[in-house]
Amino acid sequence: VQLQASGGGLVQAGGSLRLSCAASGRIFSSHVMAWFRQAPGKEREFVAAIRWSSGRTYYTDSAKGRFTISRDNAKNTVYLQMNSLKAEDTAVYYCARGGSLSSASRDYDYWGQGTQVTVSS
């Protein structure tokens, strides 16, 4: 499986971005797709996850109410709609595939290359 993340860029605080992650291999119903991010000098942190079959979602507290994760089964693509962006959302965003609705990076076995999101204040 190869994951290709895109959609990052430079945006002003309060603005929006939509990230996409296209999977080249098949995503099975048991899989979970997630977004993580890593800011300079910080550890990678969980943002959101979605179970492929049911669409059940899981968010970190800082993403609740601002970010929405969704998937398009036909396009094998997962999205992260980010609204009301803040300077502290600046990071490289990674998509990942795993088997459980988890916030732990160790539970994900395939990772995309990352896309840079920069929020100017």
Coordinates of N, CA and C in Angstrom, one line a residue:
V1 N 0.8 -1.2 0.0 CA 0.0 0.0 0.0 C 0.9 1.2 0.0
Q2 N 0.5 2.2 -0.9 CA 1.2 3.5 -0.9 C 0.2 4.6 -0.6
L3 N 0.5 5.5 0.3 CA -0.3 6.6 0.7 C 0.3 7.9 0.2
Q4 N -0.5 8.7 -0.5 CA -0.1 9.9 -1.1 C -0.9 11.1 -0.5
A5 N -0.3 11.8 0.4 CA -0.9 13.0 1.0 C -0.7 14.2 0.2
S6 N -1.7 15.1 0.2 CA -1.7 16.3 -0.6 C -2.6 17.3 0.0
G7 N -2.5 18.6 -0.4 CA -3.5 19.6 0.0 C -2.9 20.6 1.0
G8 N -1.7 20.4 1.5 CA -1.2 21.3 2.4 C -0.8 22.7 1.8
G9 N -0.5 23.6 2.6 CA -0.1 24.9 2.1 C 0.0 26.0 3.2
L10 N 0.0 27.2 2.7 CA 0.1 28.3 3.7 C -1.3 29.0 3.7
V11 N -1.8 29.2 4.9 CA -3.1 29.8 5.1 C -3.0 30.7 6.4
Q12 N -3.9 31.7 6.3 CA -3.9 32.6 7.5 C -4.7 32.0 8.6
A13 N -4.5 32.4 9.8 CA -5.2 32.0 11.0 C -6.7 32.2 10.7
G14 N -7.5 31.3 11.1 CA -8.9 31.4 10.9 C -9.4 30.8 9.5
G15 N -8.4 30.5 8.7 CA -8.7 29.9 7.4 C -9.0 28.4 7.4
S16 N -9.1 27.8 6.2 CA -9.4 26.4 6.1 C -8.5 25.8 5.0
L17 N -8.3 24.5 5.2 CA -7.6 23.6 4.2 C -8.2 22.3 4.2
R18 N -8.2 21.6 3.1 CA -8.6 20.2 3.1 C -7.5 19.3 2.6
L19 N -7.1 18.4 3.4 CA -6.0 17.5 3.0 C -6.6 16.2 2.4
S20 N -5.9 15.6 1.5 CA -6.3 14.4 0.9 C -5.3 13.3 1.0
C21 N -5.7 12.1 1.1 CA -4.7 11.0 1.2 C -5.2 9.9 0.3
A22 N -4.6 9.7 -0.8 CA -5.0 8.6 -1.8 C -4.2 7.4 -1.5
A23 N -4.9 6.3 -1.4 CA -4.2 5.0 -1.2 C -4.2 4.2 -2.6
S24 N -2.9 3.7 -2.9 CA -2.8 3.0 -4.1 C -3.3 1.5 -4.0
G25 N -3.1 1.0 -2.8 CA -3.6 -0.4 -2.6 C -5.0 -0.4 -2.0
R26 N -5.5 -1.6 -1.9 CA -6.9 -1.7 -1.4 C -6.9 -1.4 0.1
I27 N -8.0 -0.7 0.5 CA -8.2 -0.5 1.9 C -9.4 -1.4 2.3
F28 N -9.2 -2.4 3.2 CA -10.2 -3.3 3.5 C -11.1 -2.7 4.6
S29 N -12.3 -3.3 4.7 CA -13.3 -2.8 5.7 C -12.8 -2.7 7.1
S30 N -11.9 -3.6 7.4 CA -11.4 -3.7 8.8 C -10.3 -2.6 9.1
H31 N -9.9 -1.9 8.0 CA -8.8 -0.9 8.2 C -9.3 0.4 8.8
V32 N -8.3 1.1 9.4 CA -8.6 2.4 9.9 C -7.6 3.3 9.2
M33 N -8.1 4.5 8.8 CA -7.2 5.5 8.2 C -7.1 6.7 9.2
A34 N -5.9 7.3 9.3 CA -5.8 8.3 10.3 C -4.9 9.4 9.8
W35 N -5.0 10.5 10.5 CA -4.1 11.7 10.3 C -3.3 11.9 11.5
F36 N -2.0 12.1 11.4 CA -1.1 12.5 12.4 C -0.4 13.8 12.0
R37 N 0.2 14.5 12.9 CA 1.0 15.7 12.5 C 2.2 15.8 13.4
Q38 N 3.2 16.4 12.9 CA 4.5 16.6 13.6 C 5.0 18.1 13.4
A39 N 5.0 18.8 14.4 CA 5.5 20.2 14.4 C 7.0 20.2 14.6
P40 N 7.8 21.2 14.2 CA 9.2 21.2 14.4 C 9.6 21.1 15.9
G41 N 10.5 20.1 16.1 CA 10.9 20.0 17.5 C 10.0 19.2 18.4
K42 N 8.9 18.7 17.8 CA 7.9 18.0 18.7 C 7.7 16.6 18.1
E43 N 7.1 15.8 19.0 CA 6.8 14.4 18.6 C 5.6 14.4 17.7
R44 N 5.5 13.3 16.9 CA 4.3 13.1 16.1 C 3.1 12.9 17.0
E45 N 2.0 13.5 16.6 CA 0.8 13.4 17.4 C -0.4 13.1 16.6
F46 N -1.3 12.4 17.2 CA -2.5 11.9 16.6 C -3.5 13.1 16.4
V47 N -4.2 13.1 15.2 CA -5.2 14.1 15.0 C -6.6 13.6 14.9
A48 N -6.7 12.6 14.0 CA -8.1 12.0 13.8 C -7.9 10.7 13.1
A49 N -9.0 9.8 13.2 CA -9.0 8.5 12.6 C -10.4 8.2 12.2
I50 N -10.5 7.3 11.2 CA -11.8 6.9 10.7 C -11.8 5.4 10.3
R51 N -12.8 4.6 10.8 CA -12.8 3.2 10.4 C -13.5 3.2 9.0
W52 N -12.8 2.4 8.1 CA -13.2 2.4 6.7 C -14.6 1.9 6.5
S53 N -14.9 0.9 7.2 CA -16.2 0.3 6.9 C -17.4 1.1 7.5
S54 N -17.3 1.5 8.7 CA -18.4 2.1 9.4 C -18.4 3.6 9.3
G55 N -17.3 4.2 9.1 CA -17.2 5.6 9.1 C -17.1 6.2 10.5
R56 N -16.9 5.3 11.5 CA -16.8 5.8 12.9 C -15.5 6.6 13.0
T57 N -15.6 7.7 13.7 CA -14.4 8.6 13.8 C -13.9 8.8 15.2
Y58 N -12.7 9.3 15.3 CA -12.1 9.5 16.6 C -11.1 10.7 16.4
Y59 N -11.3 11.7 17.3 CA -10.5 12.9 17.2 C -9.7 13.2 18.5
T60 N -8.6 13.8 18.3 CA -7.9 14.4 19.5 C -8.7 15.6 19.9
D61 N -8.6 16.0 21.2 CA -9.4 17.1 21.7 C -9.2 18.4 20.9
S62 N -8.0 18.6 20.5 CA -7.7 19.9 19.8 C -8.3 20.0 18.4
A63 N -8.7 18.8 17.9 CA -9.3 18.8 16.6 C -10.8 18.8 16.6
K64 N -11.4 18.4 17.7 CA -12.9 18.3 17.8 C -13.5 19.7 17.6
G65 N -14.5 19.7 16.7 CA -15.2 20.9 16.4 C -14.6 21.7 15.3
R66 N -13.3 21.5 15.0 CA -12.7 22.2 13.9 C -12.3 21.4 12.7
F67 N -11.9 20.1 13.0 CA -11.5 19.2 11.9 C -12.5 18.2 11.7
T68 N -12.6 17.7 10.4 CA -13.5 16.6 10.1 C -12.8 15.6 9.2
I69 N -12.7 14.4 9.6 CA -12.2 13.3 8.8 C -13.3 12.6 8.1
S70 N -13.0 12.3 6.8 CA -14.0 11.6 6.0 C -13.3 10.7 5.0
R71 N -14.1 9.8 4.4 CA -13.5 9.0 3.4 C -14.4 8.8 2.2
D72 N -13.8 8.5 1.0 CA -14.5 8.2 -0.2 C -14.1 6.8 -0.6
N73 N -15.0 5.8 -0.3 CA -14.6 4.4 -0.6 C -14.3 4.2 -2.0
A74 N -15.0 4.8 -2.9 CA -14.8 4.6 -4.4 C -13.5 5.1 -4.8
K75 N -13.0 6.2 -4.2 CA -11.8 6.8 -4.6 C -10.6 6.3 -3.8
N76 N -10.9 5.5 -2.8 CA -9.8 5.0 -1.9 C -9.1 6.2 -1.3
T77 N -9.8 7.2 -0.9 CA -9.2 8.4 -0.4 C -9.8 8.9 0.9
V78 N -9.0 9.3 1.8 CA -9.4 9.9 3.1 C -9.1 11.4 3.1
Y79 N -10.0 12.1 3.7 CA -9.8 13.6 3.8 C -9.7 14.1 5.2
L80 N -9.1 15.3 5.3 CA -9.2 16.0 6.6 C -9.5 17.4 6.3
Q81 N -10.7 17.8 6.6 CA -11.2 19.2 6.5 C -10.8 19.9 7.7
M82 N -10.0 21.0 7.6 CA -9.5 21.7 8.7 C -10.1 23.1 8.6
N83 N -10.8 23.5 9.6 CA -11.4 24.9 9.7 C -10.9 25.6 10.9
S84 N -11.1 26.9 10.9 CA -10.6 27.7 12.0 C -9.2 27.4 12.4
L85 N -8.3 27.4 11.5 CA -6.9 27.0 11.7 C -6.2 28.0 12.6
K86 N -5.3 27.5 13.4 CA -4.6 28.3 14.3 C -3.1 28.1 14.0
A87 N -2.3 29.1 14.5 CA -0.8 29.0 14.3 C -0.3 27.6 14.8
E88 N -0.9 27.2 15.9 CA -0.4 25.9 16.5 C -0.7 24.7 15.7
D89 N -1.5 24.8 14.7 CA -1.8 23.7 13.8 C -0.7 23.5 12.8
T90 N 0.3 24.4 12.7 CA 1.4 24.3 11.8 C 2.2 23.1 12.1
A91 N 2.3 22.2 11.0 CA 3.0 21.0 11.2 C 3.0 20.3 9.8
V92 N 3.8 19.2 9.7 CA 3.7 18.3 8.6 C 2.6 17.3 9.0
Y93 N 1.7 17.1 8.1 CA 0.5 16.2 8.3 C 0.8 14.9 7.6
Y94 N 0.6 13.8 8.3 CA 0.8 12.5 7.7 C -0.5 11.7 7.7
C95 N -0.7 10.9 6.7 CA -1.8 9.9 6.8 C -1.2 8.6 7.0
A96 N -2.0 7.7 7.6 CA -1.6 6.4 7.9 C -2.7 5.4 7.9
R97 N -2.3 4.1 7.7 CA -3.3 3.0 7.7 C -3.0 2.1 8.8
G98 N -4.1 1.7 9.6 CA -3.9 0.8 10.7 C -5.0 -0.2 10.8
G99 N -5.1 -0.9 11.9 CA -6.1 -1.9 12.1 C -7.1 -1.6 13.2
S100 N -6.8 -0.6 14.0 CA -7.6 -0.3 15.1 C -7.8 1.2 15.2
L101 N -8.9 1.6 15.8 CA -9.2 3.0 16.0 C -8.4 3.5 17.1
S102 N -7.2 3.9 16.9 CA -6.2 4.2 17.9 C -5.5 5.5 17.7
S103 N -5.0 6.1 18.8 CA -4.3 7.3 18.6 C -2.8 7.1 18.7
A104 N -2.4 5.8 18.8 CA -1.0 5.4 19.0 C -0.4 5.2 17.6
S105 N 0.7 5.9 17.3 CA 1.3 5.7 16.0 C 1.8 4.3 15.7
R106 N 2.1 3.5 16.8 CA 2.6 2.2 16.7 C 1.5 1.2 16.1
D107 N 0.3 1.6 16.2 CA -0.8 0.8 15.6 C -1.1 1.0 14.2
Y108 N -0.2 1.8 13.5 CA -0.4 2.1 12.1 C 0.8 1.6 11.3
D109 N 0.6 0.8 10.2 CA 1.7 0.2 9.6 C 2.1 0.8 8.3
Y110 N 1.3 1.6 7.7 CA 1.7 2.3 6.4 C 1.5 3.8 6.6
W111 N 2.5 4.5 6.1 CA 2.5 6.0 6.3 C 2.7 6.7 4.9
G112 N 2.0 7.8 4.8 CA 2.3 8.6 3.6 C 3.5 9.5 3.9
Q113 N 3.8 10.3 2.9 CA 5.1 11.1 2.9 C 4.9 12.4 3.7
G114 N 3.7 12.8 3.9 CA 3.5 14.1 4.7 C 3.3 15.3 3.8
T115 N 2.5 16.2 4.3 CA 2.2 17.4 3.5 C 2.3 18.6 4.5
Q116 N 2.9 19.6 4.2 CA 3.2 20.7 5.1 C 2.0 21.7 5.2
V117 N 1.6 22.0 6.4 CA 0.5 23.0 6.7 C 1.2 24.1 7.5
T118 N 1.1 25.3 7.0 CA 1.6 26.4 7.7 C 0.5 27.4 7.9
V119 N 0.3 27.8 9.1 CA -0.8 28.8 9.5 C -0.1 30.0 10.0
S120 N -0.3 31.1 9.3 CA 0.3 32.4 9.7 C -0.7 33.1 10.6
S121 N -0.1 33.7 11.7 CA -0.9 34.4 12.6 C -1.0 35.9 12.3

